PDB file of C-alpha atoms in Angstrom:
ATOM      1  CA  MET A   1      35.193  40.988  29.505  1.00  0.00           C
ATOM      2  CA  GLU A   2      35.749  44.604  30.393  1.00  0.00           C
ATOM      3  CA  GLY A   3      35.458  44.053  34.093  1.00  0.00           C
ATOM      4  CA  SER A   4      33.412  42.026  36.428  1.00  0.00           C
ATOM      5  CA  THR A   5      33.190  43.540  39.822  1.00  0.00           C
ATOM      6  CA  LEU A   6      32.883  47.019  41.499  1.00  0.00           C
ATOM      7  CA  SER A   7      36.591  46.972  42.335  1.00  0.00           C
ATOM      8  CA  ASP A   8      38.205  49.922  44.017  1.00  0.00           C
ATOM      9  CA  ALA A   9      41.673  48.724  43.309  1.00  0.00           C
ATOM     10  CA  PRO A  10      44.062  51.454  44.021  1.00  0.00           C
ATOM     11  CA  PHE A  11      45.883  51.441  40.648  1.00  0.00           C
ATOM     12  CA  VAL A  12      45.055  50.625  37.019  1.00  0.00           C
ATOM     13  CA  ASP A  13      47.847  50.025  34.457  1.00  0.00           C
ATOM     14  CA  ALA A  14      46.313  51.199  31.273  1.00  0.00           C
ATOM     15  CA  SER A  15      48.476  48.997  29.158  1.00  0.00           C
ATOM     16  CA  ALA A  16      46.877  45.947  30.784  1.00  0.00           C
ATOM     17  CA  ALA A  17      43.247  47.086  30.635  1.00  0.00           C
ATOM     18  CA  PRO A  18      41.275  45.689  27.786  1.00  0.00           C
ATOM     19  CA  TRP A  19      39.606  47.817  25.090  1.00  0.00           C
ATOM     20  CA  LYS A  20      36.026  47.188  23.906  1.00  0.00           C
ATOM     21  CA  GLU A  21      34.984  48.376  20.438  1.00  0.00           C
ATOM     22  CA  LEU A  22      31.779  50.283  20.691  1.00  0.00           C
ATOM     23  CA  SER A  23      31.186  51.238  17.100  1.00  0.00           C
ATOM     24  CA  LYS A  24      33.362  52.024  14.005  1.00  0.00           C
ATOM     25  CA  GLY A  25      36.351  54.010  15.065  1.00  0.00           C
ATOM     26  CA  VAL A  26      35.293  54.127  18.670  1.00  0.00           C
ATOM     27  CA  LYS A  27      36.645  51.938  21.606  1.00  0.00           C
ATOM     28  CA  ARG A  28      36.400  52.195  25.403  1.00  0.00           C
ATOM     29  CA  GLN A  29      38.642  51.179  28.306  1.00  0.00           C
ATOM     30  CA  ILE A  30      37.323  50.937  31.808  1.00  0.00           C
ATOM     31  CA  LEU A  31      39.962  52.227  34.170  1.00  0.00           C
ATOM     32  CA  SER A  32      39.423  53.104  37.831  1.00  0.00           C
ATOM     33  CA  TYR A  33      36.024  52.784  39.562  1.00  0.00           C
ATOM     34  CA  GLY A  34      34.093  52.185  42.786  1.00  0.00           C
ATOM     35  CA  PRO A  35      30.415  51.941  43.403  1.00  0.00           C
ATOM     36  CA  ASP A  36      29.805  55.705  43.110  1.00  0.00           C
ATOM     37  CA  LEU A  37      32.507  56.842  40.673  1.00  0.00           C
ATOM     38  CA  MET A  38      33.804  55.430  37.377  1.00  0.00           C
ATOM     39  CA  LEU A  39      36.620  56.772  35.128  1.00  0.00           C
ATOM     40  CA  VAL A  40      36.767  55.374  31.553  1.00  0.00           C
ATOM     41  CA  ARG A  41      38.473  56.598  28.431  1.00  0.00           C
ATOM     42  CA  VAL A  42      37.196  56.450  24.857  1.00  0.00           C
ATOM     43  CA  ALA A  43      39.375  56.599  21.796  1.00  0.00           C
ATOM     44  CA  PHE A  44      38.125  57.974  18.576  1.00  0.00           C
ATOM     45  CA  GLU A  45      39.360  57.639  15.040  1.00  0.00           C
ATOM     46  CA  PRO A  46      38.556  60.764  12.945  1.00  0.00           C
ATOM     47  CA  GLY A  47      34.700  60.890  12.327  1.00  0.00           C
ATOM     48  CA  GLY A  48      33.980  58.507  15.225  1.00  0.00           C
ATOM     49  CA  ILE A  49      30.607  59.174  16.825  1.00  0.00           C
ATOM     50  CA  GLY A  50      29.089  58.812  20.247  1.00  0.00           C
ATOM     51  CA  ALA A  51      25.498  58.958  19.271  1.00  0.00           C
ATOM     52  CA  LEU A  52      22.933  61.022  21.189  1.00  0.00           C
ATOM     53  CA  HIS A  53      21.991  59.326  24.348  1.00  0.00           C
ATOM     54  CA  HIS A  54      21.045  59.863  28.011  1.00  0.00           C
ATOM     55  CA  HIS A  55      21.387  58.071  31.346  1.00  0.00           C
ATOM     56  CA  PRO A  56      20.567  58.855  34.927  1.00  0.00           C
ATOM     57  CA  HIS A  57      24.316  58.948  35.804  1.00  0.00           C
ATOM     58  CA  ARG A  58      25.936  62.517  35.924  1.00  0.00           C
ATOM     59  CA  GLN A  59      28.905  62.697  33.485  1.00  0.00           C
ATOM     60  CA  ALA A  60      31.897  64.941  33.404  1.00  0.00           C
ATOM     61  CA  THR A  61      34.140  64.537  30.372  1.00  0.00           C
ATOM     62  CA  TYR A  62      37.725  65.753  29.642  1.00  0.00           C
ATOM     63  CA  VAL A  63      39.094  66.051  26.083  1.00  0.00           C
ATOM     64  CA  ALA A  64      42.581  64.405  26.511  1.00  0.00           C
ATOM     65  CA  ALA A  65      43.433  64.679  22.826  1.00  0.00           C
ATOM     66  CA  GLY A  66      41.984  65.913  19.539  1.00  0.00           C
ATOM     67  CA  SER A  67      38.821  68.012  19.024  1.00  0.00           C
ATOM     68  CA  PHE A  68      35.146  67.109  19.121  1.00  0.00           C
ATOM     69  CA  GLU A  69      31.788  68.560  18.188  1.00  0.00           C
ATOM     70  CA  VAL A  70      29.806  68.073  21.363  1.00  0.00           C
ATOM     71  CA  THR A  71      26.057  68.412  21.995  1.00  0.00           C
ATOM     72  CA  VAL A  72      24.627  68.657  25.581  1.00  0.00           C
ATOM     73  CA  GLY A  73      20.956  69.238  25.806  1.00  0.00           C
ATOM     74  CA  GLU A  74      20.198  72.154  23.426  1.00  0.00           C
ATOM     75  CA  SER A  75      23.795  73.380  23.275  1.00  0.00           C
ATOM     76  CA  ASN A  76      26.550  72.656  20.695  1.00  0.00           C
ATOM     77  CA  LYS A  77      30.234  73.538  20.874  1.00  0.00           C
ATOM     78  CA  THR A  78      33.534  72.454  19.462  1.00  0.00           C
ATOM     79  CA  LEU A  79      35.828  71.301  22.284  1.00  0.00           C
ATOM     80  CA  ARG A  80      39.606  71.003  22.087  1.00  0.00           C
ATOM     81  CA  THR A  81      42.251  69.290  24.262  1.00  0.00           C
ATOM     82  CA  GLY A  82      41.790  70.490  27.934  1.00  0.00           C
ATOM     83  CA  ASP A  83      38.145  71.386  27.507  1.00  0.00           C
ATOM     84  CA  THR A  84      35.291  69.670  29.288  1.00  0.00           C
ATOM     85  CA  PHE A  85      31.625  69.093  29.216  1.00  0.00           C
ATOM     86  CA  PHE A  86      29.063  68.168  31.854  1.00  0.00           C
ATOM     87  CA  ALA A  87      25.835  66.274  31.412  1.00  0.00           C
ATOM     88  CA  ALA A  88      23.409  66.208  34.259  1.00  0.00           C
ATOM     89  CA  SER A  89      21.055  63.284  34.871  1.00  0.00           C
ATOM     90  CA  GLU A  90      19.114  62.299  31.856  1.00  0.00           C
ATOM     91  CA  VAL A  91      20.390  65.143  29.698  1.00  0.00           C
ATOM     92  CA  PRO A  92      21.002  63.959  26.127  1.00  0.00           C
ATOM     93  CA  HIS A  93      24.657  64.258  24.860  1.00  0.00           C
ATOM     94  CA  ALA A  94      26.605  63.293  21.807  1.00  0.00           C
ATOM     95  CA  VAL A  95      30.093  63.648  20.404  1.00  0.00           C
ATOM     96  CA  LYS A  96      31.745  63.575  16.994  1.00  0.00           C
ATOM     97  CA  ALA A  97      35.501  63.337  16.634  1.00  0.00           C
ATOM     98  CA  LEU A  98      36.825  65.987  14.193  1.00  0.00           C
ATOM     99  CA  GLU A  99      40.292  64.204  14.245  1.00  0.00           C
ATOM    100  CA  GLU A 100      41.868  61.319  16.110  1.00  0.00           C
ATOM    101  CA  GLY A 101      41.018  61.980  19.775  1.00  0.00           C
ATOM    102  CA  MET A 102      40.510  60.649  23.323  1.00  0.00           C
ATOM    103  CA  LEU A 103      37.892  61.487  25.940  1.00  0.00           C
ATOM    104  CA  ILE A 104      38.142  60.823  29.683  1.00  0.00           C
ATOM    105  CA  ASP A 105      34.526  60.157  30.989  1.00  0.00           C
ATOM    106  CA  CYS A 106      33.742  60.295  34.678  1.00  0.00           C
ATOM    107  CA  PHE A 107      30.389  59.128  35.961  1.00  0.00           C
ATOM    108  CA  THR A 108      28.542  59.092  39.195  1.00  0.00           C
ATOM    109  CA  PRO A 109      27.283  56.556  40.112  1.00  0.00           C
ATOM    110  CA  ALA A 110      29.427  53.976  38.318  1.00  0.00           C
ATOM    111  CA  ARG A 111      28.202  52.750  34.946  1.00  0.00           C
ATOM    112  CA  THR A 112      27.484  49.257  36.095  1.00  0.00           C
ATOM    113  CA  ASP A 113      25.905  48.644  32.715  1.00  0.00           C
ATOM    114  CA  PHE A 114      29.435  48.848  31.283  1.00  0.00           C
ATOM    115  CA  LEU A 115      30.515  45.837  33.266  1.00  0.00           C
ATOM    116  CA  ASP A 116      29.940  42.354  31.928  1.00  0.00           C
TER     117      ASP A 116
ATOM    118  CA  MET B   1      38.439  83.139  42.454  1.00  0.00           C
ATOM    119  CA  GLU B   2      38.387  79.633  41.107  1.00  0.00           C
ATOM    120  CA  GLY B   3      34.587  79.373  41.059  1.00  0.00           C
ATOM    121  CA  SER B   4      31.631  80.494  43.116  1.00  0.00           C
ATOM    122  CA  THR B   5      28.648  78.261  42.515  1.00  0.00           C
ATOM    123  CA  LEU B   6      27.821  74.622  41.888  1.00  0.00           C
ATOM    124  CA  SER B   7      27.393  75.201  38.276  1.00  0.00           C
ATOM    125  CA  ASP B   8      26.500  72.457  35.902  1.00  0.00           C
ATOM    126  CA  ALA B   9      27.241  74.516  32.791  1.00  0.00           C
ATOM    127  CA  PRO B  10      27.455  72.206  29.750  1.00  0.00           C
ATOM    128  CA  PHE B  11      30.920  73.319  28.486  1.00  0.00           C
ATOM    129  CA  VAL B  12      34.070  74.707  30.017  1.00  0.00           C
ATOM    130  CA  ASP B  13      36.707  76.328  27.758  1.00  0.00           C
ATOM    131  CA  ALA B  14      39.952  75.428  29.602  1.00  0.00           C
ATOM    132  CA  SER B  15      41.805  78.407  28.063  1.00  0.00           C
ATOM    133  CA  ALA B  16      39.353  80.720  29.952  1.00  0.00           C
ATOM    134  CA  ALA B  17      39.390  78.757  33.311  1.00  0.00           C
ATOM    135  CA  PRO B  18      41.512  80.324  36.014  1.00  0.00           C
ATOM    136  CA  TRP B  19      44.536  78.429  37.575  1.00  0.00           C
ATOM    137  CA  LYS B  20      45.253  78.564  41.315  1.00  0.00           C
ATOM    138  CA  GLU B  21      48.686  77.853  42.632  1.00  0.00           C
ATOM    139  CA  LEU B  22      48.580  75.258  45.269  1.00  0.00           C
ATOM    140  CA  SER B  23      52.250  74.861  46.144  1.00  0.00           C
ATOM    141  CA  LYS B  24      55.632  75.262  44.428  1.00  0.00           C
ATOM    142  CA  GLY B  25      55.231  73.788  40.927  1.00  0.00           C
ATOM    143  CA  VAL B  26      51.667  72.658  41.449  1.00  0.00           C
ATOM    144  CA  LYS B  27      48.550  74.517  40.185  1.00  0.00           C
ATOM    145  CA  ARG B  28      44.897  73.478  39.806  1.00  0.00           C
ATOM    146  CA  GLN B  29      42.127  74.425  37.348  1.00  0.00           C
ATOM    147  CA  ILE B  30      38.558  73.606  38.263  1.00  0.00           C
ATOM    148  CA  LEU B  31      36.722  72.423  35.101  1.00  0.00           C
ATOM    149  CA  SER B  32      33.221  70.942  34.928  1.00  0.00           C
ATOM    150  CA  TYR B  33      31.220  70.124  37.978  1.00  0.00           C
ATOM    151  CA  GLY B  34      27.803  69.677  39.493  1.00  0.00           C
ATOM    152  CA  PRO B  35      26.802  69.036  43.099  1.00  0.00           C
ATOM    153  CA  ASP B  36      27.807  65.372  43.066  1.00  0.00           C
ATOM    154  CA  LEU B  37      30.668  65.270  40.472  1.00  0.00           C
ATOM    155  CA  MET B  38      33.630  67.488  39.896  1.00  0.00           C
ATOM    156  CA  LEU B  39      36.504  67.333  37.284  1.00  0.00           C
ATOM    157  CA  VAL B  40      39.626  69.292  37.915  1.00  0.00           C
ATOM    158  CA  ARG B  41      43.053  69.184  36.395  1.00  0.00           C
ATOM    159  CA  VAL B  42      46.312  69.673  38.246  1.00  0.00           C
ATOM    160  CA  ALA B  43      49.536  70.680  36.451  1.00  0.00           C
ATOM    161  CA  PHE B  44      52.946  69.786  37.955  1.00  0.00           C
ATOM    162  CA  GLU B  45      56.430  70.825  37.346  1.00  0.00           C
ATOM    163  CA  PRO B  46      59.094  68.192  37.841  1.00  0.00           C
ATOM    164  CA  GLY B  47      59.258  67.314  41.543  1.00  0.00           C
ATOM    165  CA  GLY B  48      55.863  68.840  42.301  1.00  0.00           C
ATOM    166  CA  ILE B  49      54.191  67.235  45.214  1.00  0.00           C
ATOM    167  CA  GLY B  50      50.666  66.533  46.246  1.00  0.00           C
ATOM    168  CA  ALA B  51      51.240  65.813  50.040  1.00  0.00           C
ATOM    169  CA  LEU B  52      49.583  62.828  51.757  1.00  0.00           C
ATOM    170  CA  HIS B  53      46.035  63.805  52.528  1.00  0.00           C
ATOM    171  CA  HIS B  54      42.487  62.278  52.816  1.00  0.00           C
ATOM    172  CA  HIS B  55      39.033  63.440  52.319  1.00  0.00           C
ATOM    173  CA  PRO B  56      35.508  61.813  52.556  1.00  0.00           C
ATOM    174  CA  HIS B  57      35.032  62.285  48.726  1.00  0.00           C
ATOM    175  CA  ARG B  58      35.808  59.389  46.456  1.00  0.00           C
ATOM    176  CA  GLN B  59      38.501  60.324  43.901  1.00  0.00           C
ATOM    177  CA  ALA B  60      39.545  58.683  40.517  1.00  0.00           C
ATOM    178  CA  THR B  61      42.612  60.289  38.793  1.00  0.00           C
ATOM    179  CA  TYR B  62      43.877  59.938  35.207  1.00  0.00           C
ATOM    180  CA  VAL B  63      47.503  60.645  34.363  1.00  0.00           C
ATOM    181  CA  ALA B  64      47.080  62.858  31.287  1.00  0.00           C
ATOM    182  CA  ALA B  65      50.769  63.587  30.991  1.00  0.00           C
ATOM    183  CA  GLY B  66      54.065  62.654  32.600  1.00  0.00           C
ATOM    184  CA  SER B  67      54.763  60.063  35.342  1.00  0.00           C
ATOM    185  CA  PHE B  68      54.086  60.178  39.046  1.00  0.00           C
ATOM    186  CA  GLU B  69      55.010  58.315  42.085  1.00  0.00           C
ATOM    187  CA  VAL B  70      51.623  57.626  43.721  1.00  0.00           C
ATOM    188  CA  THR B  71      50.670  56.412  47.155  1.00  0.00           C
ATOM    189  CA  VAL B  72      47.199  55.160  47.940  1.00  0.00           C
ATOM    190  CA  GLY B  73      46.721  53.693  51.436  1.00  0.00           C
ATOM    191  CA  GLU B  74      49.612  51.250  51.967  1.00  0.00           C
ATOM    192  CA  SER B  75      50.335  50.842  48.272  1.00  0.00           C
ATOM    193  CA  ASN B  76      52.914  52.662  46.090  1.00  0.00           C
ATOM    194  CA  LYS B  77      53.248  52.575  42.263  1.00  0.00           C
ATOM    195  CA  THR B  78      54.778  54.632  39.470  1.00  0.00           C
ATOM    196  CA  LEU B  79      51.996  55.644  37.063  1.00  0.00           C
ATOM    197  CA  ARG B  80      52.480  56.826  33.535  1.00  0.00           C
ATOM    198  CA  THR B  81      50.357  58.529  31.028  1.00  0.00           C
ATOM    199  CA  GLY B  82      46.983  56.753  30.707  1.00  0.00           C
ATOM    200  CA  ASP B  83      47.215  54.990  34.033  1.00  0.00           C
ATOM    201  CA  THR B  84      44.801  55.749  36.958  1.00  0.00           C
ATOM    202  CA  PHE B  85      44.374  55.542  40.693  1.00  0.00           C
ATOM    203  CA  PHE B  86      41.360  55.403  42.908  1.00  0.00           C
ATOM    204  CA  ALA B  87      41.069  56.658  46.541  1.00  0.00           C
ATOM    205  CA  ALA B  88      37.989  55.495  48.467  1.00  0.00           C
ATOM    206  CA  SER B  89      36.571  57.766  51.167  1.00  0.00           C
ATOM    207  CA  GLU B  90      39.175  58.844  53.777  1.00  0.00           C
ATOM    208  CA  VAL B  91      42.003  56.658  52.209  1.00  0.00           C
ATOM    209  CA  PRO B  92      45.194  58.749  52.325  1.00  0.00           C
ATOM    210  CA  HIS B  93      46.898  59.437  49.014  1.00  0.00           C
ATOM    211  CA  ALA B  94      49.778  61.372  47.715  1.00  0.00           C
ATOM    212  CA  VAL B  95      51.655  62.109  44.394  1.00  0.00           C
ATOM    213  CA  LYS B  96      55.055  63.271  43.277  1.00  0.00           C
ATOM    214  CA  ALA B  97      55.686  64.244  39.746  1.00  0.00           C
ATOM    215  CA  LEU B  98      58.809  62.524  38.244  1.00  0.00           C
ATOM    216  CA  GLU B  99      58.711  64.916  35.330  1.00  0.00           C
ATOM    217  CA  GLU B 100      56.410  67.647  34.052  1.00  0.00           C
ATOM    218  CA  GLY B 101      52.879  66.239  34.182  1.00  0.00           C
ATOM    219  CA  MET B 102      49.150  66.611  34.424  1.00  0.00           C
ATOM    220  CA  LEU B 103      46.506  64.831  36.466  1.00  0.00           C
ATOM    221  CA  ILE B 104      42.772  64.775  35.881  1.00  0.00           C
ATOM    222  CA  ASP B 105      41.001  64.351  39.248  1.00  0.00           C
ATOM    223  CA  CYS B 106      37.384  63.341  39.483  1.00  0.00           C
ATOM    224  CA  PHE B 107      35.559  63.572  42.720  1.00  0.00           C
ATOM    225  CA  THR B 108      32.182  62.585  44.035  1.00  0.00           C
ATOM    226  CA  PRO B 109      30.619  64.507  45.724  1.00  0.00           C
ATOM    227  CA  ALA B 110      32.036  67.794  44.389  1.00  0.00           C
ATOM    228  CA  ARG B 111      34.807  69.393  46.321  1.00  0.00           C
ATOM    229  CA  THR B 112      32.948  72.350  47.482  1.00  0.00           C
ATOM    230  CA  ASP B 113      35.989  73.166  49.639  1.00  0.00           C
ATOM    231  CA  PHE B 114      37.743  74.060  46.316  1.00  0.00           C
ATOM    232  CA  LEU B 115      35.148  76.749  45.673  1.00  0.00           C
ATOM    233  CA  ASP B 116      35.803  80.242  47.092  1.00  0.00           C
TER     234      ASP B 116
END
């Protein structure tokens, strides 16, 4: 179970938060969240893919490590550590890890679909 | 000028985004944002402080580097790289960098007060 309630606990100890494998070489950890804001991180092995998808939630993503080929709508760009992307509501987006890496994804509202 | 419009540009190249000094040893870079979600990062030299403050925006923060003494409401905790905190609307919060570090702050709605 990744999480069960819309907690707004003040602190999350990442070493105690469970990881969920999403696909080969890609796993997600739910960190802090409340009803209208959720922060998760996604770890990628080289070549790991977040397939093209869309959702009503707005998403801002920070490259915490590594480099990624990123698609947002009709645009493509290679992002490196420190760079970010933004996906407005229902705008398709995808990522491919060019090396081992980590993304910090922020959503509004919270991705309640991530909660078991 | 840190930014002038509520852009939802798909990509931000961090190397091209300006830094604004907030206080001694603390500087902020506005990265991706839209009207209801903003992602910024804040770089701290050792001992750099984010003084106790509060705002209506909800905030989720990721420790991208370093370690911090963090206060949220009545709670205090030392957070290390990978850990997070969450401040609900109007809940006072503060940070102190115990070493050189970086925080990724996500807000909903966007901190339009950060935009010149």
